[in-house]
GROMACS .gro file of C-alpha atoms in nm:
model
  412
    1UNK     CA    1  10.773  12.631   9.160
    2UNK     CA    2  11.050  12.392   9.166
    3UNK     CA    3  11.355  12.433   8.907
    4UNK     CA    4  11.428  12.173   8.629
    5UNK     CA    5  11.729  12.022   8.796
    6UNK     CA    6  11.468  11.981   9.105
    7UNK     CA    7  11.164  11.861   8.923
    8UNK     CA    8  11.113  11.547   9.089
    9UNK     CA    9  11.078  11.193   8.947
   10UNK     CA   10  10.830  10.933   9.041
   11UNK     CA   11  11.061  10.623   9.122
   12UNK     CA   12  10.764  10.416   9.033
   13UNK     CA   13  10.850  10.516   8.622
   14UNK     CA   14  11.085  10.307   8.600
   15UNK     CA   15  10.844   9.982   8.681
   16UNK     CA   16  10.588  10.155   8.468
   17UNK     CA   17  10.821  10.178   8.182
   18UNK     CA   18  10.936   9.863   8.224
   19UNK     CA   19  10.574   9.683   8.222
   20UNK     CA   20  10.492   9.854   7.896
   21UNK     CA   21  10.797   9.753   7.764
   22UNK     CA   22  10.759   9.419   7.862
   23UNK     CA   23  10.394   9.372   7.775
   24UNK     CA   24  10.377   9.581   7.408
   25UNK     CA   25  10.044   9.595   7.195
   26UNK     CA   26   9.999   9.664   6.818
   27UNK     CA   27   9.805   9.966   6.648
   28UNK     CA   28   9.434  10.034   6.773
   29UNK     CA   29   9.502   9.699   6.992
   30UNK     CA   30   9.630   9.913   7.327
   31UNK     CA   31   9.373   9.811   7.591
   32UNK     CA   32   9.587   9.700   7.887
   33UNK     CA   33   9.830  10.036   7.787
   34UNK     CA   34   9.505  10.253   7.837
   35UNK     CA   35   9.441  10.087   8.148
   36UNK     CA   36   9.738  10.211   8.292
   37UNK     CA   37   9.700  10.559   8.157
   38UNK     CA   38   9.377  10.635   8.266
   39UNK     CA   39   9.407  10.501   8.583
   40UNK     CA   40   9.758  10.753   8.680
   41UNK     CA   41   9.538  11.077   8.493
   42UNK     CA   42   9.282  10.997   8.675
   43UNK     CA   43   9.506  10.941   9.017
   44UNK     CA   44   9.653  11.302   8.897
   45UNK     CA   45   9.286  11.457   8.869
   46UNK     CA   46   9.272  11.452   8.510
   47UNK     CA   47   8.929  11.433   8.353
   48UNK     CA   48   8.972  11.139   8.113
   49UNK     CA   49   8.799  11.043   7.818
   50UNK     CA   50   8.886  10.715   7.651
   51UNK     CA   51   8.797  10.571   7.322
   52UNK     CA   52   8.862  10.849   7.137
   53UNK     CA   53   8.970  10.767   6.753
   54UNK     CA   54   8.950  10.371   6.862
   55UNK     CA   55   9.185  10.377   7.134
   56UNK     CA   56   9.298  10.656   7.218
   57UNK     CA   57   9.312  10.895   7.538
   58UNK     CA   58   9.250  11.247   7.647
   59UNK     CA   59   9.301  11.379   7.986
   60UNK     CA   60   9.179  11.754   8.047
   61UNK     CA   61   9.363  11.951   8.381
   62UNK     CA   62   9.235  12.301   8.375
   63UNK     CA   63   9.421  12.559   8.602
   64UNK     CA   64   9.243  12.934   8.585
   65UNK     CA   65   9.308  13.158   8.277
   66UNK     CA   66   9.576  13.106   8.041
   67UNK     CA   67   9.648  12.952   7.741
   68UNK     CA   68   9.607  12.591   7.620
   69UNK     CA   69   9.873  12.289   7.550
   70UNK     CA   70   9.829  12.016   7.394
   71UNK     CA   71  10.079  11.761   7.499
   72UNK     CA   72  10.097  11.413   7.299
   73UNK     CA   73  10.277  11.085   7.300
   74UNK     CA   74  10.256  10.744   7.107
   75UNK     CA   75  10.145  10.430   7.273
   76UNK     CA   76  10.161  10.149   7.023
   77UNK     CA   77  10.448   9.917   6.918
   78UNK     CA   78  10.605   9.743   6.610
   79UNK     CA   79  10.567   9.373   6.455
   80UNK     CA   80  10.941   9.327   6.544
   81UNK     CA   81  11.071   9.035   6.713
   82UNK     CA   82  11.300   9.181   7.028
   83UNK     CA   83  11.665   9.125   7.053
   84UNK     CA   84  11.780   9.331   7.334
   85UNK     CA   85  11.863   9.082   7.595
   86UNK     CA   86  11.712   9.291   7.860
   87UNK     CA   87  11.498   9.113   8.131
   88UNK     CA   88  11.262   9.314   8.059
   89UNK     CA   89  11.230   9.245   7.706
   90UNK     CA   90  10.911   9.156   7.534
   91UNK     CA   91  10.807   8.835   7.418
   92UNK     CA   92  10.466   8.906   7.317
   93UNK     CA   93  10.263   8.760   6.990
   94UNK     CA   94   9.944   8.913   6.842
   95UNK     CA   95   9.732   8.897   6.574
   96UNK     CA   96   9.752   9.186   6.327
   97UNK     CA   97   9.558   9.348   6.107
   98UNK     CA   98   9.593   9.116   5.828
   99UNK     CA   99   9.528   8.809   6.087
  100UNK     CA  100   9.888   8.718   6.052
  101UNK     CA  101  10.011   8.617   6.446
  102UNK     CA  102  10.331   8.805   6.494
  103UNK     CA  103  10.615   8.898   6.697
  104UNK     CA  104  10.509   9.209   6.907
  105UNK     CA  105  10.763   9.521   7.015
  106UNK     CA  106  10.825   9.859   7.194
  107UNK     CA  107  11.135   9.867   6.911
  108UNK     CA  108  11.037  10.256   6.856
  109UNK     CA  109  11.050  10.395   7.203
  110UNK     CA  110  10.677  10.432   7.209
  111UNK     CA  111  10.655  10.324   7.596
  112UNK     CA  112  10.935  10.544   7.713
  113UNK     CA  113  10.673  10.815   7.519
  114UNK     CA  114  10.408  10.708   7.737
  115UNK     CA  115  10.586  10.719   8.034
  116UNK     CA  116  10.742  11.064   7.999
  117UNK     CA  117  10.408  11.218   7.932
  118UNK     CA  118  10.223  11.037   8.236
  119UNK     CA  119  10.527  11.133   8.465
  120UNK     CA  120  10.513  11.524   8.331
  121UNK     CA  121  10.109  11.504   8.356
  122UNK     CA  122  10.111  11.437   8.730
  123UNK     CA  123  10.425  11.673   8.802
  124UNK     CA  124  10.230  11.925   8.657
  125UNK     CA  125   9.861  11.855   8.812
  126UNK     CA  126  10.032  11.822   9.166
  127UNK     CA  127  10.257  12.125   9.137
  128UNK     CA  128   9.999  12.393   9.004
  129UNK     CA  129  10.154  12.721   9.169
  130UNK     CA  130  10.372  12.849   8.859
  131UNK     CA  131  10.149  12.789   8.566
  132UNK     CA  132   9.784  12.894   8.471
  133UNK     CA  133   9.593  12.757   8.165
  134UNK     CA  134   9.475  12.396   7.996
  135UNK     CA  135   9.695  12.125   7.948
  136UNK     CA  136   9.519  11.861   7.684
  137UNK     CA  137   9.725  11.545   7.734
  138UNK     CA  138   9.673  11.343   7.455
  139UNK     CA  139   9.781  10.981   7.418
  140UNK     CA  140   9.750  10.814   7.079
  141UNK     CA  141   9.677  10.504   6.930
  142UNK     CA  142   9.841  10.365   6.618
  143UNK     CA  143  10.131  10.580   6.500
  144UNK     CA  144  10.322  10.302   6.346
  145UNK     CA  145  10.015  10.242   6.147
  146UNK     CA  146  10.003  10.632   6.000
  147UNK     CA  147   9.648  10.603   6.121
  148UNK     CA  148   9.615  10.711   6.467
  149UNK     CA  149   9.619  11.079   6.476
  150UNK     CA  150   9.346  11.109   6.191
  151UNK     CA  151   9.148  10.882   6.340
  152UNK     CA  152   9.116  11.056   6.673
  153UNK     CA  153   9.105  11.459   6.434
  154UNK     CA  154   8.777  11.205   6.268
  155UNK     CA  155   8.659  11.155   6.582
  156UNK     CA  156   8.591  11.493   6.689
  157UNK     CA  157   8.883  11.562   6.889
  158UNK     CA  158   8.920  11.930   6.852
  159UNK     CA  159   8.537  11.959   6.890
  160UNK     CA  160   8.542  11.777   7.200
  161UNK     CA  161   8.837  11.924   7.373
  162UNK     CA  162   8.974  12.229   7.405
  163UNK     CA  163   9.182  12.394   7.116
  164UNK     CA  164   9.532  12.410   7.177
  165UNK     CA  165   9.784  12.724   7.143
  166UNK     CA  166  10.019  12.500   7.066
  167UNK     CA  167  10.104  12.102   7.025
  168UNK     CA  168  10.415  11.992   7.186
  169UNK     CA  169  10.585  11.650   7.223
  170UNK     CA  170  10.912  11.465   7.196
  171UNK     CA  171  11.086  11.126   6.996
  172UNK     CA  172  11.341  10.944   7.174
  173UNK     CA  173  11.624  10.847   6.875
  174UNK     CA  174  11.967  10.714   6.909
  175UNK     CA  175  12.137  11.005   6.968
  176UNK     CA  176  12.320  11.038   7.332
  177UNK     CA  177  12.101  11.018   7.658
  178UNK     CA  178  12.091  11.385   7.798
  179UNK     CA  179  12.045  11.541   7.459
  180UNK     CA  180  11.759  11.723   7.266
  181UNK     CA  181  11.743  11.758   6.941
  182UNK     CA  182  11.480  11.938   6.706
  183UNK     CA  183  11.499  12.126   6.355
  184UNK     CA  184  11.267  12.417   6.210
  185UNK     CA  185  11.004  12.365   5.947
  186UNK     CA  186  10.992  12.044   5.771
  187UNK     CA  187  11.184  11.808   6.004
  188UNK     CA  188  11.023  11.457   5.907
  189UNK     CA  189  10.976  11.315   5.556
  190UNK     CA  190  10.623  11.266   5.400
  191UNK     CA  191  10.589  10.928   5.340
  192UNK     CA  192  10.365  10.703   5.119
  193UNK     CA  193  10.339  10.330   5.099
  194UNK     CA  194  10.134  10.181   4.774
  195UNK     CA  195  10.058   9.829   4.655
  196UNK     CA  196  10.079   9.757   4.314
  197UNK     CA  197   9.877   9.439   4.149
  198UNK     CA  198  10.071   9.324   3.817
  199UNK     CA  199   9.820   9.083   3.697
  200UNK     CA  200   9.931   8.846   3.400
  201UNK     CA  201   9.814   8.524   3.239
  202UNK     CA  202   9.963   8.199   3.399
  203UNK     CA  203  10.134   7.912   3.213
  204UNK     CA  204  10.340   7.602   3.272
  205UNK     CA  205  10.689   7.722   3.269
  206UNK     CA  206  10.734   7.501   2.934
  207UNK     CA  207  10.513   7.743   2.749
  208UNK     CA  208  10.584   8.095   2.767
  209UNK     CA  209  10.388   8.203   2.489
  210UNK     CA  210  10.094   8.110   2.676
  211UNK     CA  211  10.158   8.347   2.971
  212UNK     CA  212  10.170   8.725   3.013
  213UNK     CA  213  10.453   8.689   3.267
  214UNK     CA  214  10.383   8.941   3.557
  215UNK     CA  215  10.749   8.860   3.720
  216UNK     CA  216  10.907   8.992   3.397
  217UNK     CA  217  10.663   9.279   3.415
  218UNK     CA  218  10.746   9.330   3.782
  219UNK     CA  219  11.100   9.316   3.713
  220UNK     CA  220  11.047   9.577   3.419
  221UNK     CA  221  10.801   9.829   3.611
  222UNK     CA  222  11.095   9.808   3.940
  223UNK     CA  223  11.390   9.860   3.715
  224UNK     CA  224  11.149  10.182   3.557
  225UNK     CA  225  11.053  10.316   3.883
  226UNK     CA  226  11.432  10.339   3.990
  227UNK     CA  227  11.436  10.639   3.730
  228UNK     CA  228  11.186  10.856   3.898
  229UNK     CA  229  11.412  11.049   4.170
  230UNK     CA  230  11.719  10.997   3.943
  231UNK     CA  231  11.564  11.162   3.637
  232UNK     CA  232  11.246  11.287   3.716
  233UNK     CA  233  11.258  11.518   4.036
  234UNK     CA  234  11.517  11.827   4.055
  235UNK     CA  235  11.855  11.724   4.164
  236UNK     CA  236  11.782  11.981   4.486
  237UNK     CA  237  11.477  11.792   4.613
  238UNK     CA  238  11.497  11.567   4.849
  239UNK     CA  239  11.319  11.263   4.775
  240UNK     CA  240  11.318  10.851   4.812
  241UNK     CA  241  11.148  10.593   4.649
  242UNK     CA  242  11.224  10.228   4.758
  243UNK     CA  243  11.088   9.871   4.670
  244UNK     CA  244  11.104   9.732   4.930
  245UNK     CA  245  10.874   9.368   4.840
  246UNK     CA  246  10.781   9.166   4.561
  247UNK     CA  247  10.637   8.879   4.572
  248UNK     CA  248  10.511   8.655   4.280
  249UNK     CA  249  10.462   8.250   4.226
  250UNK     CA  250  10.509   7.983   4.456
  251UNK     CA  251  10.681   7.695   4.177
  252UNK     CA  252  10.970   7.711   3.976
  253UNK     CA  253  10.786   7.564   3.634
  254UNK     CA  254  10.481   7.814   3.669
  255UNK     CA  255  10.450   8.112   3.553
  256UNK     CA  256  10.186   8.271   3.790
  257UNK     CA  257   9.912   8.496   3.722
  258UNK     CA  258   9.982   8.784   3.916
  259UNK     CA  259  10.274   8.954   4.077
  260UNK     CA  260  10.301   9.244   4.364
  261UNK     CA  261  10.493   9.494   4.438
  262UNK     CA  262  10.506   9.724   4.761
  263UNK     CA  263  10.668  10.087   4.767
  264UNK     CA  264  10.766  10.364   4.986
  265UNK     CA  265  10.826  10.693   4.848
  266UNK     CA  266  10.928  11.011   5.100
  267UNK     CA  267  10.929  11.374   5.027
  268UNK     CA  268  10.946  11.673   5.173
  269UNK     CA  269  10.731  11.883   4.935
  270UNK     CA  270  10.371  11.824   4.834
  271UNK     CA  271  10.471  11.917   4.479
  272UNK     CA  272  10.781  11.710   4.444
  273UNK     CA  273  10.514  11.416   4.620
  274UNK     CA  274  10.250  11.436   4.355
  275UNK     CA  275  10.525  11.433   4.039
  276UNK     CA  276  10.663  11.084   4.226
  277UNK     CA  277  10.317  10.980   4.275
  278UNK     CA  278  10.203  11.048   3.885
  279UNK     CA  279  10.519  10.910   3.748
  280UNK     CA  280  10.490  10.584   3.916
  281UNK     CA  281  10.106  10.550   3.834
  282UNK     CA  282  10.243  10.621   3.474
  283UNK     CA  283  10.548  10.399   3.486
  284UNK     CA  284  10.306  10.088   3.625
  285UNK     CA  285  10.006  10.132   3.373
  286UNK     CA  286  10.267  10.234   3.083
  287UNK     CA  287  10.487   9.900   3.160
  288UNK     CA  288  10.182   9.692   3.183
  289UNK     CA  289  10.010   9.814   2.846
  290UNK     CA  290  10.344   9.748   2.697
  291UNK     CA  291  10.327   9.342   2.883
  292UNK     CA  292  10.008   9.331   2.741
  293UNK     CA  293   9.822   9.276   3.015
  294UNK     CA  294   9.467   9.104   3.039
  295UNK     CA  295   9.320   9.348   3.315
  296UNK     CA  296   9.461   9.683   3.410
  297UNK     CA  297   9.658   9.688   3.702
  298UNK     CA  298   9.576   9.804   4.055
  299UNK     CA  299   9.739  10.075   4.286
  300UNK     CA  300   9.666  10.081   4.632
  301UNK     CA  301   9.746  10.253   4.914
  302UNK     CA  302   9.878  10.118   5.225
  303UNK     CA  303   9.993  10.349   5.439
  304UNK     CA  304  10.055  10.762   5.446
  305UNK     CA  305  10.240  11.018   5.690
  306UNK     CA  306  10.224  11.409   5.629
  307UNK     CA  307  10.537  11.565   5.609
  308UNK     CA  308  10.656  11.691   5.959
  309UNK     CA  309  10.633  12.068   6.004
  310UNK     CA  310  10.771  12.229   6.305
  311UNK     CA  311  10.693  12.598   6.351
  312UNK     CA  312  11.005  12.805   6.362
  313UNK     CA  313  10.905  13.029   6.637
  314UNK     CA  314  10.718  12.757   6.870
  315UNK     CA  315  11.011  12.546   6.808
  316UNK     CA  316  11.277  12.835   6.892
  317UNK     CA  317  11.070  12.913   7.223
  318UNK     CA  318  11.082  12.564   7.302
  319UNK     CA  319  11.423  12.481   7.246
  320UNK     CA  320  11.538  12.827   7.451
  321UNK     CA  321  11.419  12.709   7.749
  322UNK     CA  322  11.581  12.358   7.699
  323UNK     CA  323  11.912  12.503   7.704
  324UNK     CA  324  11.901  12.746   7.954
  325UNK     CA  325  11.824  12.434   8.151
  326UNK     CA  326  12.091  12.181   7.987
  327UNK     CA  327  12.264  12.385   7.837
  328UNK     CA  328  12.325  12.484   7.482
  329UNK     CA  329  12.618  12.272   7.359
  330UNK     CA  330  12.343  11.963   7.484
  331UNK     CA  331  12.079  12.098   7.190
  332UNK     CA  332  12.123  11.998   6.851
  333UNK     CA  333  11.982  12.097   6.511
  334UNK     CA  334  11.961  11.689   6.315
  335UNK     CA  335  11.888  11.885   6.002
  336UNK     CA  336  11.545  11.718   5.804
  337UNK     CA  337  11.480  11.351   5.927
  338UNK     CA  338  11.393  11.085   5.645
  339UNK     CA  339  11.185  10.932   5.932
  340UNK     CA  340  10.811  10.980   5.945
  341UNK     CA  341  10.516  11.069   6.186
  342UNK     CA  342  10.158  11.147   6.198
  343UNK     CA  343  10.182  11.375   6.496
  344UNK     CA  344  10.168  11.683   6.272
  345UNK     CA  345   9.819  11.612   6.221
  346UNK     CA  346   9.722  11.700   6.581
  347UNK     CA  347   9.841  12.027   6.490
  348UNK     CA  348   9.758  12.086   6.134
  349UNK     CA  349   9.397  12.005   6.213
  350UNK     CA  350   9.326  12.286   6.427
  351UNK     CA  351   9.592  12.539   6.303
  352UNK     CA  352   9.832  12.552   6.632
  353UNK     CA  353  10.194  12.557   6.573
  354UNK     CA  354  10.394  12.198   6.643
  355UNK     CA  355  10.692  12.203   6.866
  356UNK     CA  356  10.833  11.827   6.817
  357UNK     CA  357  11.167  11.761   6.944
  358UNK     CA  358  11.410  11.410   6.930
  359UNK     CA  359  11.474  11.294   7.303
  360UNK     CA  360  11.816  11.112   7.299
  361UNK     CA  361  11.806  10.740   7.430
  362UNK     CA  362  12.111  10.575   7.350
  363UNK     CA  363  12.401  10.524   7.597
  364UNK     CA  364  12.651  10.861   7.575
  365UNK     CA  365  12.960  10.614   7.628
  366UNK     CA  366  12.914  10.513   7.275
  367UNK     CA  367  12.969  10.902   7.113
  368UNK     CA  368  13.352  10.929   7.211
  369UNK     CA  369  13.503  11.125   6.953
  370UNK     CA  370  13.232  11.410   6.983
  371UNK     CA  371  13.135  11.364   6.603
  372UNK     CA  372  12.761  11.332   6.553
  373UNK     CA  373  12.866  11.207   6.177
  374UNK     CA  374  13.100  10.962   6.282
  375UNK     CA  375  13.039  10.646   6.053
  376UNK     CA  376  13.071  10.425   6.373
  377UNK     CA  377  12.794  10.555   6.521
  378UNK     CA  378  12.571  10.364   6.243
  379UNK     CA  379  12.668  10.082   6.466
  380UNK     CA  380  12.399  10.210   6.748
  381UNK     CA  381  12.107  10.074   6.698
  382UNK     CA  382  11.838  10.274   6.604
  383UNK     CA  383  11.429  10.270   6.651
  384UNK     CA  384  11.252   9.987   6.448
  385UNK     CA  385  11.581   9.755   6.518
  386UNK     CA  386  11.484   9.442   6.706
  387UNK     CA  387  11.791   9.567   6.930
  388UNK     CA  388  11.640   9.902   7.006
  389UNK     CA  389  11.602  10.019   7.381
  390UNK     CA  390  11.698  10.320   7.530
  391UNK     CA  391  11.886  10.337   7.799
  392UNK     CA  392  11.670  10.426   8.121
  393UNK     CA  393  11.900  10.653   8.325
  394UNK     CA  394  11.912  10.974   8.227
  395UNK     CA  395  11.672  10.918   7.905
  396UNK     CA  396  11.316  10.855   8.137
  397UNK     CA  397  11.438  11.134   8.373
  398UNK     CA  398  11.526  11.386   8.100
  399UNK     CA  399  11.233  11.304   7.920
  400UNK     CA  400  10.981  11.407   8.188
  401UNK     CA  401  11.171  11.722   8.274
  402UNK     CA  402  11.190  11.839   7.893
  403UNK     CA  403  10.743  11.807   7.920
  404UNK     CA  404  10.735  11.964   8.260
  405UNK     CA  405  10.944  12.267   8.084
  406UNK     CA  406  10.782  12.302   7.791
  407UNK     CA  407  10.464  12.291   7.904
  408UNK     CA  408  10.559  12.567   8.194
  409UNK     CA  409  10.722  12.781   7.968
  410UNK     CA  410  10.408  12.785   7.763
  411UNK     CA  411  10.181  12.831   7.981
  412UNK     CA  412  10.356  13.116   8.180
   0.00000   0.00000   0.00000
């Protein structure tokens, strides 16, 4: 079995990395992306299953006894228009979910995700001599949506495929290339997105005593909701809750007849979660009964993530043999992440601990001074910036090694 420092990689990543980049594709849309995969698993000798949860994959390689790893990356991208300058940079449009035609991109490192995991899958199917057991590589639709991993748990995922010891897989984030980073128990935020219907009674601006005026309503019920982390939730919890759209009227002598509000509240605590979620249901209906609203308002849910829940000791394993490879002044603890993901589900739904690390992507040049806190550093663009791309060299190299090592050091 070849070292880490000698685990080889395919120079053909780099064009495959570079194609995905180049040709991104939004939530549950990924067809040309699971072209590719299935046809290097399958070119590996994975068995392959596609269509699973939508559009997902799972590729099955199956090496004697031993235990059973589930490895997983991302393959969707982001409604963000691409700024990077790169030559390879996407200039894609799509149609989303809401048949709005959009700017498509890989602004979240979701194809440098892909890439690692193919590169580590066929590393570890053609180099079988130091490891024994299952490796479930799973590649998922829809992350970005908060949809993706449920939907492939719904669609019998752990009843088709074999139940994994553990779930392992990796983010790349802006800190420097040639770093790993990861943090024990909760490590990303829980995360809920609602839409909230105001509805009023509309009136020429001349005649306010005619309307029920949903903007001053909306304005009342944001200005109330800013008082639910501030004087509602225990000054030690850790918890957000941000407006973050209203929209109401389309004239500036009407007063319209309905107004809406979107939200985004994260937590790290199911109990702190479901005080935010009852105070804002009260703060909405309480606001509106005092507007005296014609019909009740409406609270909807767009969008939700699990908090993030990495098991100490899978974690610890994990991370052990990532620095006797790079070292241990190259791993760092990030402390909780107000970020979100729905790859805890994988685990969660079958009860196997989650080893989930950060993969640094951005160019090391930038962190001079050494201080990971450094306000300067805010300057580096991060994932879900239209500016966002990792750098290639060392991020896609270090990336497949970190899979390749995990997974060996799991499997024995």
């Amino acid at each position: 079995m070849t070292t880490p420092v000698d685990i080889p990689i395919d120079p053909s990543l780099v064009d495959l990395y570079k194609d995905l980049h180049r040709h991104p594709e939004l939530g549950f849309q990924e067809q040309r992306t699971v072209g590719l995969v299935v046809e290097r698993l399958e070119s590996a000798g994975f068995d392959v299953t596609t269509g699973v949860g939508r559009t997902g994959v799972v590729g099955i390689l199956r090496n004697g006894d031993g235990p059973t790893i589930a490895m997983r990356a991302d393959m969707d991208a982001l409604p963000v228009l691409e700024d990077t300058g790169l030559d390879y940079a996407s200039t894609v449009t799509a149609t989303d979910e809401n048949g709005k035609t959009v700017p498509v991109a890989h602004a979240c490192g979701h194809d440098l995700h892909t890439t690692c995991l193919l590169g580590a899958a066929a590393i570890l199917a053609s180099d079988i001599s130091g490891w024994s057991g299952t490796v479930v590589v799973i590649f998922q639709p829809a992350e970005e949506l908060g949809a993706g991993a449920q939907a492939m748990v719904d669609d019998g995922l752990w009843d088709r495929f074999p139940t994994p010891d553990v779930v392992l897989g990796q983010h790349v984030s802006p800190l420097p290339a040639g770093k790993i980073a990861g943090h024990p128990g909760a490590s990303y935020a829980g995360s809920d997105s609602l839409r909230v219907r105001l509805v009023g009674r509309g009136a020429h601006g001349s005649m306010p005593e005619a309307s029920v005026d949903p903007i001053v309503l909306a304005a009342a019920t944001v200005l109330r909701l800013q008082t639910v982390i501030s004087r509602e939730i225990p000054s030690t919890a850790t918890a957000v809750l941000t407006v973050g759209s209203i929209h109401a009227g389309d004239a500036a002598n009407v007063i319209p007849g309905e107004a809406e509000i979107q939200l985004n509240i994260r937590s790290y605590n199911e109990t702190v979660r479901g005080k935010i979620l009852d105070s804002v249901e009260r703060i909405v209906r309480g606001e509106a009964a005092a507007s005296g609203v014609p019909d009740e308002p409406t609270i909807t849910e767009i969008e939700r993530f699990p908090v993030v829940t990495n098991d100490p000791d899978a974690l610890g394993k994990t991370l052990s043999a990532f620095a006797d490879w790079l070292g241990a002044s190259n791993i760092l603890d990030p402390g909780a992440g107000a970020g979100s993901e729905d790859v805890g589900i994988l685990a969660t739904s079958c009860g196997a601990p989650l080893s989930y690390w950060l993969l640094g992507g951005a160019d090391p040049s930038l962190f001079t001074t050494g201080d990971m806190t450094d306000p300067a550093l805010l300057k580096v663009p991060s994932n879900h910036s239209p500016h966002y791309a990792p750098v290639i060299d060392p991020t896609l190299a270090t990336g497949v090694r970190a899979l390749v090592i995990a997974a060996r050091t799991w499997l024995g």
